[in-house]
Short mmCIF file of N, CA and C in Angstrom, two decimals:
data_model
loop_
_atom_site.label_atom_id
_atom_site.label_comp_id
_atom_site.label_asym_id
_atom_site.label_seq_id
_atom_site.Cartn_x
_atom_site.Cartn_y
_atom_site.Cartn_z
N UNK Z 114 25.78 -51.75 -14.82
CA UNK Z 114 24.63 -51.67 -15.72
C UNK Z 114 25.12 -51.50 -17.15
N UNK Z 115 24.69 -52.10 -18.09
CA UNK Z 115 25.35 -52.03 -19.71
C UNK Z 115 24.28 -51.70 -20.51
N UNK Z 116 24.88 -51.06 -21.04
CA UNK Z 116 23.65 -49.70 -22.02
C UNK Z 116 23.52 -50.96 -23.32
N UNK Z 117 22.36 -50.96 -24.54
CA UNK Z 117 21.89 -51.64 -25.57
C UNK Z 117 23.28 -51.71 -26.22
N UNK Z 118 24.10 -50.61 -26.53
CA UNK Z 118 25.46 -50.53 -27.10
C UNK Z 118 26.37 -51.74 -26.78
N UNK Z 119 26.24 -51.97 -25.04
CA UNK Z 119 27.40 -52.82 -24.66
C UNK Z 119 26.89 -54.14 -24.95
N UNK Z 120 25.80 -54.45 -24.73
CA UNK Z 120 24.86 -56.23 -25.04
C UNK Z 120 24.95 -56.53 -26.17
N UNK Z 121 25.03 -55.33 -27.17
CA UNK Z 121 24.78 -56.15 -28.70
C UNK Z 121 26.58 -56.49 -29.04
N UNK Z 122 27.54 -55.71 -28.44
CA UNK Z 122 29.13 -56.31 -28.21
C UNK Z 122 29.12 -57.62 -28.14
N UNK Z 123 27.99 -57.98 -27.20
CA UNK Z 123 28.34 -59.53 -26.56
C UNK Z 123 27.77 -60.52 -27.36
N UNK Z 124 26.74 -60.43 -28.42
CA UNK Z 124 26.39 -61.80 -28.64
C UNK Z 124 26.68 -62.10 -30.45
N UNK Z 125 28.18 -62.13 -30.64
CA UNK Z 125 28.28 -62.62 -32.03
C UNK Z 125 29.00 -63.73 -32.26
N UNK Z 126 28.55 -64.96 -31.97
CA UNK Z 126 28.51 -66.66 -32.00
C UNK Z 126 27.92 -66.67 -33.28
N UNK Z 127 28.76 -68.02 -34.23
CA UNK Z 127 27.78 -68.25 -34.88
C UNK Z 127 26.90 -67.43 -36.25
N UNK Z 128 27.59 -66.93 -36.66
CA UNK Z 128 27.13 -66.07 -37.51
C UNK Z 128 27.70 -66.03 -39.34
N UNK Z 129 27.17 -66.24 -40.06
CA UNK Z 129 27.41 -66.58 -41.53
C UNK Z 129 27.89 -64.88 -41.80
N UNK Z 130 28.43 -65.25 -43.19
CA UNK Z 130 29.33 -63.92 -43.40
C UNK Z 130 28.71 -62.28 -43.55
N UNK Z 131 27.20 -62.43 -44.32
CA UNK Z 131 26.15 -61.04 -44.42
C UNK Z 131 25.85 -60.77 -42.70
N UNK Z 132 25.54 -61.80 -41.94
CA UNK Z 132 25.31 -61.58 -40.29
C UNK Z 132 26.79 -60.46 -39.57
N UNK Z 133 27.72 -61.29 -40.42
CA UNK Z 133 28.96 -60.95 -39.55
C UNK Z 133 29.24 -59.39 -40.00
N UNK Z 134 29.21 -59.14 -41.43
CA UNK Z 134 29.32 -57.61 -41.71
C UNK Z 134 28.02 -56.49 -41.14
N UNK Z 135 27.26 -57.57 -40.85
CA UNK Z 135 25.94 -56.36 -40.66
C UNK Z 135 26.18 -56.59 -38.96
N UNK Z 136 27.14 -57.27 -38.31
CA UNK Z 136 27.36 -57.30 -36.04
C UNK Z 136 28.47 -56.51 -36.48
N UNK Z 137 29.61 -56.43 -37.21
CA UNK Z 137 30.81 -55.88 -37.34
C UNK Z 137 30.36 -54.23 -37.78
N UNK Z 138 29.56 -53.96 -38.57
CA UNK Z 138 29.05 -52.59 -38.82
C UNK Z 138 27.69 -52.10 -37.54
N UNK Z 139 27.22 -52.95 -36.58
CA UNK Z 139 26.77 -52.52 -35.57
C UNK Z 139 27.69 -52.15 -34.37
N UNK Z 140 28.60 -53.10 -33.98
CA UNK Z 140 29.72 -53.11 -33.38
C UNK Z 140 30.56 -51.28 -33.44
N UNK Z 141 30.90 -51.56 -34.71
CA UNK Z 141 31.17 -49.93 -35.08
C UNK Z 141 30.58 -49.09 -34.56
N UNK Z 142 29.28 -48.95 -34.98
CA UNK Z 142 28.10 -47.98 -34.44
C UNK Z 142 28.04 -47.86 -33.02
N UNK Z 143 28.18 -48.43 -32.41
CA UNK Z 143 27.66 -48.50 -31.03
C UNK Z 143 29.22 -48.25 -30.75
N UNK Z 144 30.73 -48.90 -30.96
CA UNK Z 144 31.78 -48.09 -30.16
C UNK Z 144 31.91 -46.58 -30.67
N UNK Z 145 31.31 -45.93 -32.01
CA UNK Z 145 31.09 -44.95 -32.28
C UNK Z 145 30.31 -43.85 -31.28
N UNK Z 146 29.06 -44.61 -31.25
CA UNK Z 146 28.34 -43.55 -30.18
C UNK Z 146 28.81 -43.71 -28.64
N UNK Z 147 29.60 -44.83 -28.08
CA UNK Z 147 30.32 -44.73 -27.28
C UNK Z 147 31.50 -43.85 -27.09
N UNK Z 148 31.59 -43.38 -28.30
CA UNK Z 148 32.66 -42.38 -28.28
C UNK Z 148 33.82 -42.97 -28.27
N UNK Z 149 34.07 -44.28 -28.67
CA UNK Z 149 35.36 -45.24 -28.73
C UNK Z 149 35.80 -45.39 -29.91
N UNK Z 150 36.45 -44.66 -30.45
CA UNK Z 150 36.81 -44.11 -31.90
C UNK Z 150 37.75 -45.08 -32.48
N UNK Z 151 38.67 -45.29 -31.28
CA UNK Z 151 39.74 -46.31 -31.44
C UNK Z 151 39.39 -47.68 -31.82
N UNK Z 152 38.52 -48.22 -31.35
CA UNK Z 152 38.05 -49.45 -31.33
C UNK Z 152 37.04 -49.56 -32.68
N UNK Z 153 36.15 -48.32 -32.89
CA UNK Z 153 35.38 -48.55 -34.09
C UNK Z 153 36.00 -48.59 -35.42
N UNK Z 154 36.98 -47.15 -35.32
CA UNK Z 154 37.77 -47.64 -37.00
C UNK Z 154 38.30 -48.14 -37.27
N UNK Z 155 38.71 -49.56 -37.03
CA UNK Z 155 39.17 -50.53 -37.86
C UNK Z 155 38.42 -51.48 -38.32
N UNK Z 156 37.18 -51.21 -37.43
CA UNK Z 156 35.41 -51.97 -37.94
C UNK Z 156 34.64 -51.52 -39.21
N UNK Z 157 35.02 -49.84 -39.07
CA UNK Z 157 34.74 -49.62 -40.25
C UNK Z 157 35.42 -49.33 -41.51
N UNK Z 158 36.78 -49.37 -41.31
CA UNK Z 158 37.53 -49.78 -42.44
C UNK Z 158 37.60 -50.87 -42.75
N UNK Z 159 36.87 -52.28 -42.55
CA UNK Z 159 37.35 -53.53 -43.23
C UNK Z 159 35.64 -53.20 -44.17
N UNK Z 160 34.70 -52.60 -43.26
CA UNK Z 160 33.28 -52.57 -43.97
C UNK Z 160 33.46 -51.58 -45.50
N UNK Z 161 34.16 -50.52 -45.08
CA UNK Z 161 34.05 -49.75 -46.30
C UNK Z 161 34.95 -49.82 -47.25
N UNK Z 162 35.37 -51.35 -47.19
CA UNK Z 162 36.20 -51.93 -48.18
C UNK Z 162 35.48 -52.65 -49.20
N UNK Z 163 34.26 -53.10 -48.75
CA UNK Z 163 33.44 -53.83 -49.15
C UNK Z 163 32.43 -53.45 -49.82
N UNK Z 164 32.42 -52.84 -51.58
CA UNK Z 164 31.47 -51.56 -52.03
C UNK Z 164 30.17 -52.74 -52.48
N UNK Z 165 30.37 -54.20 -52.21
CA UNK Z 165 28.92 -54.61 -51.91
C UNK Z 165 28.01 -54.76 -51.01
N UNK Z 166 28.72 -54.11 -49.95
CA UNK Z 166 27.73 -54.10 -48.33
C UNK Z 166 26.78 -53.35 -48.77
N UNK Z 167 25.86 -53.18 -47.72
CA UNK Z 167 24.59 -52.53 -47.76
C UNK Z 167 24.93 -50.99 -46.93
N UNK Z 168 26.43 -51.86 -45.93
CA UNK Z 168 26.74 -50.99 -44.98
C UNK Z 168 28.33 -49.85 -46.00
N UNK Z 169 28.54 -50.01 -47.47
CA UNK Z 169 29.56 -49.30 -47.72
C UNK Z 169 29.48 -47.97 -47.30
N UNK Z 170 28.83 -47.48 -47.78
CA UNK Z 170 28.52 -45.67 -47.24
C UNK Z 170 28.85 -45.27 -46.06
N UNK Z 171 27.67 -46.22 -45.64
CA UNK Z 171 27.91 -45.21 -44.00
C UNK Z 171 29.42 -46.02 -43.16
N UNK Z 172 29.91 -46.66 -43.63
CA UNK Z 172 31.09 -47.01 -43.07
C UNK Z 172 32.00 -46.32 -43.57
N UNK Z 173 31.92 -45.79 -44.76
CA UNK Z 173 33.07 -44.72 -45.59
C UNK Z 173 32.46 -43.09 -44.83
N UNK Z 174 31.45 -43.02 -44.59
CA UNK Z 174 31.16 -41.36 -43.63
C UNK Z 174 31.54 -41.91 -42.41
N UNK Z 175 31.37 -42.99 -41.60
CA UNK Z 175 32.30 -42.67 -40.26
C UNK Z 175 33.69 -43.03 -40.13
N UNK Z 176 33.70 -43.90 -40.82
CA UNK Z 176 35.56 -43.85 -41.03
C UNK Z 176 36.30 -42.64 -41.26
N UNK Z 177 35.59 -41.89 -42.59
CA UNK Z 177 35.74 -40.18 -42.94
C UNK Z 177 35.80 -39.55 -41.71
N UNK Z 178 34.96 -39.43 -41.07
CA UNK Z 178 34.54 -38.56 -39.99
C UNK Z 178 35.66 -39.05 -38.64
N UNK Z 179 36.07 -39.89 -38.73
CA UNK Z 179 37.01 -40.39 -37.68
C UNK Z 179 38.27 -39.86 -38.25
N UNK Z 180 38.76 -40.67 -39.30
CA UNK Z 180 40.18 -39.95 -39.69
C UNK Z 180 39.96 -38.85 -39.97
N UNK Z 181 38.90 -37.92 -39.87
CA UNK Z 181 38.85 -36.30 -39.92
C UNK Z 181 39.45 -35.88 -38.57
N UNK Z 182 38.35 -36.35 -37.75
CA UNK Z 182 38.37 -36.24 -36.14
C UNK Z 182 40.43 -36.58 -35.74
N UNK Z 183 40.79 -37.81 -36.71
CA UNK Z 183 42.53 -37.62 -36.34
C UNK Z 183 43.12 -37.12 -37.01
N UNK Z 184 42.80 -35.93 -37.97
CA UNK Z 184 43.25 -35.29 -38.38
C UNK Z 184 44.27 -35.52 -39.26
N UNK Z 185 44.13 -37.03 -39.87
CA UNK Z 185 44.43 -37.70 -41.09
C UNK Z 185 43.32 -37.62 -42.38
N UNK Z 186 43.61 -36.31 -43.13
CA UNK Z 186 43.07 -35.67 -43.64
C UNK Z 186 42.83 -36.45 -45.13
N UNK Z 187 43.82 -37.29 -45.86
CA UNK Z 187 44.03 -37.40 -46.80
C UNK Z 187 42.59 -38.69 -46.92
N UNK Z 188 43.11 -39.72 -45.70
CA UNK Z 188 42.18 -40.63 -45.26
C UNK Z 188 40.68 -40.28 -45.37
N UNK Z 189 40.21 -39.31 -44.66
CA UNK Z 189 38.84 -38.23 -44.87
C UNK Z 189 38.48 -37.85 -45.77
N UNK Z 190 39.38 -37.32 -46.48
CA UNK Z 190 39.27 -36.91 -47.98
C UNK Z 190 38.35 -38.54 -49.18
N UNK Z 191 39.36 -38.95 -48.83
CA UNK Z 191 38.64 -40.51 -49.89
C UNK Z 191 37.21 -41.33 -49.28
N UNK Z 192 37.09 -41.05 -48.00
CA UNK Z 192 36.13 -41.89 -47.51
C UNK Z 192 34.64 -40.62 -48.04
N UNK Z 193 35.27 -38.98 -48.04
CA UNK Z 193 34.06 -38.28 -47.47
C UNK Z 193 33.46 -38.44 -49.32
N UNK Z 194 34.69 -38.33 -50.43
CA UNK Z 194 34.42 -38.26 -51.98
C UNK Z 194 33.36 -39.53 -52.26
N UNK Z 195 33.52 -40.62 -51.47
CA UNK Z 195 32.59 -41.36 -51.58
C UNK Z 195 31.39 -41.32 -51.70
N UNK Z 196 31.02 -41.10 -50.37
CA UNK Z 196 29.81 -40.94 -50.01
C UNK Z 196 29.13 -39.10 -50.37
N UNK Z 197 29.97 -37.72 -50.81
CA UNK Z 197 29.72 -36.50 -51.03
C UNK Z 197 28.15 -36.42 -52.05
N UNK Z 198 27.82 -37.58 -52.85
CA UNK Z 198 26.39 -37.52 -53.16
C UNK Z 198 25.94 -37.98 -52.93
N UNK Z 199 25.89 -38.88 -51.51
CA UNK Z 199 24.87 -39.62 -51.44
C UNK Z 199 23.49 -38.93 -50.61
N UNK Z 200 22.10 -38.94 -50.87
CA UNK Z 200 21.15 -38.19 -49.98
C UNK Z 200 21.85 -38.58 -48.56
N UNK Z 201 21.85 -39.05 -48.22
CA UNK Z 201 21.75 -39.32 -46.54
C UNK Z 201 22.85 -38.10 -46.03
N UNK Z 202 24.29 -37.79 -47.19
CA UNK Z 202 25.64 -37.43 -46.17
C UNK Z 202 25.56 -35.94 -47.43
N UNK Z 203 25.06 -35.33 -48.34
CA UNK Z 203 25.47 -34.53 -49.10
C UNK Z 203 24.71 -33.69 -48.73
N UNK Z 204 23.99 -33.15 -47.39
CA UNK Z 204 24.35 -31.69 -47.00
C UNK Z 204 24.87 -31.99 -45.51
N UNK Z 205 25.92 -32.49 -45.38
CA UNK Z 205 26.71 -32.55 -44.64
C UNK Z 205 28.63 -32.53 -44.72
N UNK Z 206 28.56 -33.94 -45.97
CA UNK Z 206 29.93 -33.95 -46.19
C UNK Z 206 30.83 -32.81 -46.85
N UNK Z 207 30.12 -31.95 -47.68
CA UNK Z 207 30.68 -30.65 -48.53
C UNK Z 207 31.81 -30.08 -47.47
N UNK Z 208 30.98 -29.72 -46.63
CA UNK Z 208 31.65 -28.80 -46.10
C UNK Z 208 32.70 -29.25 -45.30
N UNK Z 209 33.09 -30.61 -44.61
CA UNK Z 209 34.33 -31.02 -44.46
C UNK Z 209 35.06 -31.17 -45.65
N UNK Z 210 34.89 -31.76 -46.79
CA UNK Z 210 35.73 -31.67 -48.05
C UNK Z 210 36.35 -30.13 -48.10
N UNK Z 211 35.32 -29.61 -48.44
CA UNK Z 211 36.27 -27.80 -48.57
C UNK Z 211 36.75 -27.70 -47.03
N UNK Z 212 36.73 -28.00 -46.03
CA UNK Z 212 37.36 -27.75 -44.92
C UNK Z 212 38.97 -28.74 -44.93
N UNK Z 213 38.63 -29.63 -45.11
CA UNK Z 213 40.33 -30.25 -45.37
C UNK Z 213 41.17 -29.69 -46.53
N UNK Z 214 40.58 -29.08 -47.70
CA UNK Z 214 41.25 -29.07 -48.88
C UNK Z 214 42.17 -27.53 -48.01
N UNK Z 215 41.43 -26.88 -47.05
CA UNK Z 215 41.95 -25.87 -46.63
C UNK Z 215 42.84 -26.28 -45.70
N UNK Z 216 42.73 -27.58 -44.82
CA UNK Z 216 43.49 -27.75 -43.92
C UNK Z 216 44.96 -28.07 -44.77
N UNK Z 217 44.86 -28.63 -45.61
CA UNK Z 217 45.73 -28.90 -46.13
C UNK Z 217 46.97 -27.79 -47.22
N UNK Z 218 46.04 -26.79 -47.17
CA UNK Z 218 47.04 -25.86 -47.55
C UNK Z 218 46.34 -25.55 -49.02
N UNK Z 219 45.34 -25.70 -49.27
CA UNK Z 219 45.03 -26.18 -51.02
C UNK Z 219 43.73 -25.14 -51.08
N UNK Z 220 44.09 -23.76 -50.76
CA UNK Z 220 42.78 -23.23 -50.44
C UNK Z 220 42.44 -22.61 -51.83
N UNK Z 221 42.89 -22.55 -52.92
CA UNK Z 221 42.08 -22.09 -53.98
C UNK Z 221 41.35 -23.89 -54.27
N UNK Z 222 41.67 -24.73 -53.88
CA UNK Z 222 40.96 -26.12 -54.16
C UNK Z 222 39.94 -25.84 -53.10
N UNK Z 223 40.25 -25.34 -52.45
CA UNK Z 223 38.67 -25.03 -51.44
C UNK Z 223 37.62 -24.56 -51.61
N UNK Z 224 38.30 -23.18 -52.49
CA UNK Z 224 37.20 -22.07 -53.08
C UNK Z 224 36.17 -22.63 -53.93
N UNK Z 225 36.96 -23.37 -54.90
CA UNK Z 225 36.56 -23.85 -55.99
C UNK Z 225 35.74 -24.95 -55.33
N UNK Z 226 35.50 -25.57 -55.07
CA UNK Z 226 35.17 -26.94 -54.43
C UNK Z 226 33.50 -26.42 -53.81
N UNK Z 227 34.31 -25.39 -52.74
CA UNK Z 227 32.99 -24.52 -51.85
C UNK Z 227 32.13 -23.98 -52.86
N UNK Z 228 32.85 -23.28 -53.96
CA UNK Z 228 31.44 -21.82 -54.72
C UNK Z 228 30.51 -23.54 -55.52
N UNK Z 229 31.35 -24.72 -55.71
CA UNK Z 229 30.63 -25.50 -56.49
C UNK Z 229 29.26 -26.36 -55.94
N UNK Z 230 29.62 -25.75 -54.74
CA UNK Z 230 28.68 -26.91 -54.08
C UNK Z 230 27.00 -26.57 -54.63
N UNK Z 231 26.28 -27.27 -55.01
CA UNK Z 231 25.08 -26.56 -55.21
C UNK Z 231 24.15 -26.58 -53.76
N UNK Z 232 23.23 -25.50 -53.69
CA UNK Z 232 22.13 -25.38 -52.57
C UNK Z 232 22.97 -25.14 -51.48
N UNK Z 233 24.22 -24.46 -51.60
CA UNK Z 233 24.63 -24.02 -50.29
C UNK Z 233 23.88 -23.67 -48.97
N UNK Z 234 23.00 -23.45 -49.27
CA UNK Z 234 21.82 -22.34 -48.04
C UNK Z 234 21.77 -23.19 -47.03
N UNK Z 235 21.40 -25.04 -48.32
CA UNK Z 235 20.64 -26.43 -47.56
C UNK Z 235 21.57 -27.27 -46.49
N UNK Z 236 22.71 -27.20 -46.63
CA UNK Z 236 23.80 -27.41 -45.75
C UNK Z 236 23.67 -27.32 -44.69
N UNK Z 237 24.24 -28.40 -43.71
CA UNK Z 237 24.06 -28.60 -42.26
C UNK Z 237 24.94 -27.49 -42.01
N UNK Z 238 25.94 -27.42 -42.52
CA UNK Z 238 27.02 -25.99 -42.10
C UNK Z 238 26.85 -25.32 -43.17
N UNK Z 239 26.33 -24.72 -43.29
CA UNK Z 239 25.95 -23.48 -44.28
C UNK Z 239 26.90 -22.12 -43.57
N UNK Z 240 26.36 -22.04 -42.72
CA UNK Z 240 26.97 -21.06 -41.75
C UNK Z 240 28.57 -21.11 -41.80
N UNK Z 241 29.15 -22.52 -41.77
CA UNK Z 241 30.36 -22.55 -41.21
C UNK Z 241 31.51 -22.50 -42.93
N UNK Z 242 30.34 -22.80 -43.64
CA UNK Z 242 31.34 -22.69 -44.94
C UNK Z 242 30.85 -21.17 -45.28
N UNK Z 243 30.19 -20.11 -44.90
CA UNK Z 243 29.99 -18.69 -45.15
C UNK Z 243 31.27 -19.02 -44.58
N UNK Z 244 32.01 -19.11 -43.69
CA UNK Z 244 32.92 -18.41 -42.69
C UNK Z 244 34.08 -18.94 -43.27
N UNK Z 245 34.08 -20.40 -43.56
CA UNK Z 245 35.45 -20.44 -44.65
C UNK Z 245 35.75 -20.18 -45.46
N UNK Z 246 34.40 -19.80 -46.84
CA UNK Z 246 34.66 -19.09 -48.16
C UNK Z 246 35.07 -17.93 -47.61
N UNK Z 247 34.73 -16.89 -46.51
CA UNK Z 247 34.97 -15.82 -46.24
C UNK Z 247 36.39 -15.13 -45.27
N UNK Z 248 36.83 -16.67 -45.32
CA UNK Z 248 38.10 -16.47 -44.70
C UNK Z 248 39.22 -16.77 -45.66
N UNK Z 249 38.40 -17.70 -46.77
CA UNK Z 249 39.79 -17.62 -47.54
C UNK Z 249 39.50 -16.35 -48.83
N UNK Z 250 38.38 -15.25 -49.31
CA UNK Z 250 38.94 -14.72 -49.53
C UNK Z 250 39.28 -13.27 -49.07
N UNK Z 251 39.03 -13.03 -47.60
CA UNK Z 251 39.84 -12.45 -46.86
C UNK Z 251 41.78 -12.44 -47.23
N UNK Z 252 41.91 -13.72 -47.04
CA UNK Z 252 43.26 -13.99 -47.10
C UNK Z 252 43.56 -13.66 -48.27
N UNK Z 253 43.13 -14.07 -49.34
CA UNK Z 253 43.13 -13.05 -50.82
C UNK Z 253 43.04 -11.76 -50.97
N UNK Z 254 42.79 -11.09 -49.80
CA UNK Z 254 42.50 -9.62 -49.99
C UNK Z 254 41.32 -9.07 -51.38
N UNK Z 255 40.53 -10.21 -50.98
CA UNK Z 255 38.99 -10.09 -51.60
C UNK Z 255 38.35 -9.60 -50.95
N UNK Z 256 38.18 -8.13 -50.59
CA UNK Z 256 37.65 -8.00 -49.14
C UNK Z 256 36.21 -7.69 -49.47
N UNK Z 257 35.68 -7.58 -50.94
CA UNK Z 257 34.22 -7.08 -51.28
C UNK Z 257 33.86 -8.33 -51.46
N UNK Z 258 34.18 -9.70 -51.04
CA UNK Z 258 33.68 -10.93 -51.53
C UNK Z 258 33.77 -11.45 -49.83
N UNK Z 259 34.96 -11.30 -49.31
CA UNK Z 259 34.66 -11.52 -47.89
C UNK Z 259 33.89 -11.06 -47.02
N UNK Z 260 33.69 -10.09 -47.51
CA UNK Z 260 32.66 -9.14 -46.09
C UNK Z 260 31.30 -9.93 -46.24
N UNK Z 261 30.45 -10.07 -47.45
CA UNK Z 261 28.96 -10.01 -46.83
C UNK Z 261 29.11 -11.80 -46.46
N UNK Z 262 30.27 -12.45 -46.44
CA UNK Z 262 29.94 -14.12 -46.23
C UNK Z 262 30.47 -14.19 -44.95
N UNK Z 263 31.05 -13.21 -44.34
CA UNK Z 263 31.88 -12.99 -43.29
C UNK Z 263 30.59 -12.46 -42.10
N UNK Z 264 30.04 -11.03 -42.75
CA UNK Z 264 28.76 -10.90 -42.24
C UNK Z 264 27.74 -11.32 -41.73
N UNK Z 265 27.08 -12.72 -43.16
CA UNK Z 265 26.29 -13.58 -42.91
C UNK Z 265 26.84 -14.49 -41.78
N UNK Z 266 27.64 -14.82 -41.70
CA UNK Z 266 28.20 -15.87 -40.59
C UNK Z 266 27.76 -15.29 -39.08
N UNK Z 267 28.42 -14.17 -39.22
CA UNK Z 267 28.33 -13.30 -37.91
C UNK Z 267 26.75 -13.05 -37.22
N UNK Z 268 26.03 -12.93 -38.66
CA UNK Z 268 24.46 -12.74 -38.50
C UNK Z 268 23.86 -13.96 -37.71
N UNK Z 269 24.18 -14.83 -38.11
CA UNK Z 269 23.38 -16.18 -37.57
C UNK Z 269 24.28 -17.12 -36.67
N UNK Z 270 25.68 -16.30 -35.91
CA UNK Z 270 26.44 -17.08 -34.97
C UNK Z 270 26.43 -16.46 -33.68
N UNK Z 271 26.15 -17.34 -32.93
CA UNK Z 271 26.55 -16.63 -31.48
C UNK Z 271 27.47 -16.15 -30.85
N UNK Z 272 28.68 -16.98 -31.28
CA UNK Z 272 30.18 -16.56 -30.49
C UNK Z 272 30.34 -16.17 -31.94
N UNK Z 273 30.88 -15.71 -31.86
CA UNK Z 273 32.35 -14.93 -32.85
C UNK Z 273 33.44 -14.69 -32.29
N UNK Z 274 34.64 -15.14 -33.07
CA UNK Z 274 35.94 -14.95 -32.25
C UNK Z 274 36.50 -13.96 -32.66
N UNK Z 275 37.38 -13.08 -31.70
CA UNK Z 275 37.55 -12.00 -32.25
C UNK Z 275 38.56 -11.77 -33.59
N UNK Z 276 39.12 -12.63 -34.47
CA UNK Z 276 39.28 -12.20 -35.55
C UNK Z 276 38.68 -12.43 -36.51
N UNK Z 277 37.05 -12.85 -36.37
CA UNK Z 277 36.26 -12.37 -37.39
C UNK Z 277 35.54 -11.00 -37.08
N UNK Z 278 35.49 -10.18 -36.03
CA UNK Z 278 35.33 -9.55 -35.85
C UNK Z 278 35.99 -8.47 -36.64
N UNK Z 279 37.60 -8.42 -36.29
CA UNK Z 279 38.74 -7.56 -36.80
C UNK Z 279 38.39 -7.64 -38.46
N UNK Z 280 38.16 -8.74 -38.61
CA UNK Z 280 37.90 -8.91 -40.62
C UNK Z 280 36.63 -8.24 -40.62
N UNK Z 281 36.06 -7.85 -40.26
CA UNK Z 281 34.97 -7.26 -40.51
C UNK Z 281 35.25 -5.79 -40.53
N UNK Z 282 35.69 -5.39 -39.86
CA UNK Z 282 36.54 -3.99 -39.52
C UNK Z 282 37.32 -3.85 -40.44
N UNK Z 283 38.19 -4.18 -40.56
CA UNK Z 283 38.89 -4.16 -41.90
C UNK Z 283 38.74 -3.18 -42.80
#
């Protein structure tokens, strides 16, 4: 039995070049929600090469979101700066941006990046960047700046692992 995902795979005959970027950026989508990561990003890296598609954006947020997901950070980084104002991805993308700048070792570029974001509250991870501003300035031994973002996190999370716990104690 083949789900809508696998049928629309099958029928791209025939197709002029706007057809072909708009089956090649469906194609994506659908090995995306297939969870076939492998197969989609290189669909959406030829799309989000292309800053006259209709499809540039959202091919630069899942490409982002993929080389996030492989933890080719630098890659994530350029696809997420793209799209970081656009309505559709800007209360979403922030908070991976300050999350790589940290993965990467660059955590006062984090801070800075994070306190800038405006409407923090509005953020799909609101919660999860309380917990990274509050972990990096923990690590600063900011501990009157870590506690109540450390707090808030704790307030509105279910699991907590136990060394946000211990930082709280502190």
């Amino acid at each position: 039995e083949h789900s809508n995902y696998e049928r629309a795979l099958e029928g791209l005959d025939n197709l002029n070049n706007e057809q072909i970027a708009n089956a090649k950026f469906e194609m994506a989508y659908c090995y995306f929600n297939l969870k076939m990561l492998k197969e989609a990003k290189p669909l959406f890296s030829e799309i989000q090469q292309l800053n006259e598609s209709k499809y540039y954006l959202s091919a630069n947020y899942y490409y982002g979101f993929i080389s996030y997901y492989d933890h080719l950070y630098d890659q994530a980084l350029k696809s997420f700066k793209i799209v970081e104002k656009d309505e559709a991805y800007s209360n979403i993308v922030p908070y991976y941006i300050a999350e790589i700048y940290y993965f990467q070792q660059k955590k006062d570029a984090s801070l800075k990046y994070a306190e800038s974001i405006p409407n923090k509250s509005e953020l799909f991870y609101a919660n999860e960047l309380n917990q990274l501003m509050g972990q990096i300035y923990f690590e600063k031994e900011l501990y009157a700046k870590a506690y109540p973002l450390l707090e808030n996190y704790i307030k509105n999370t279910n699991k907590v692992s136990k060394e946000i716990v211990y930082e709280l104690s502190y």
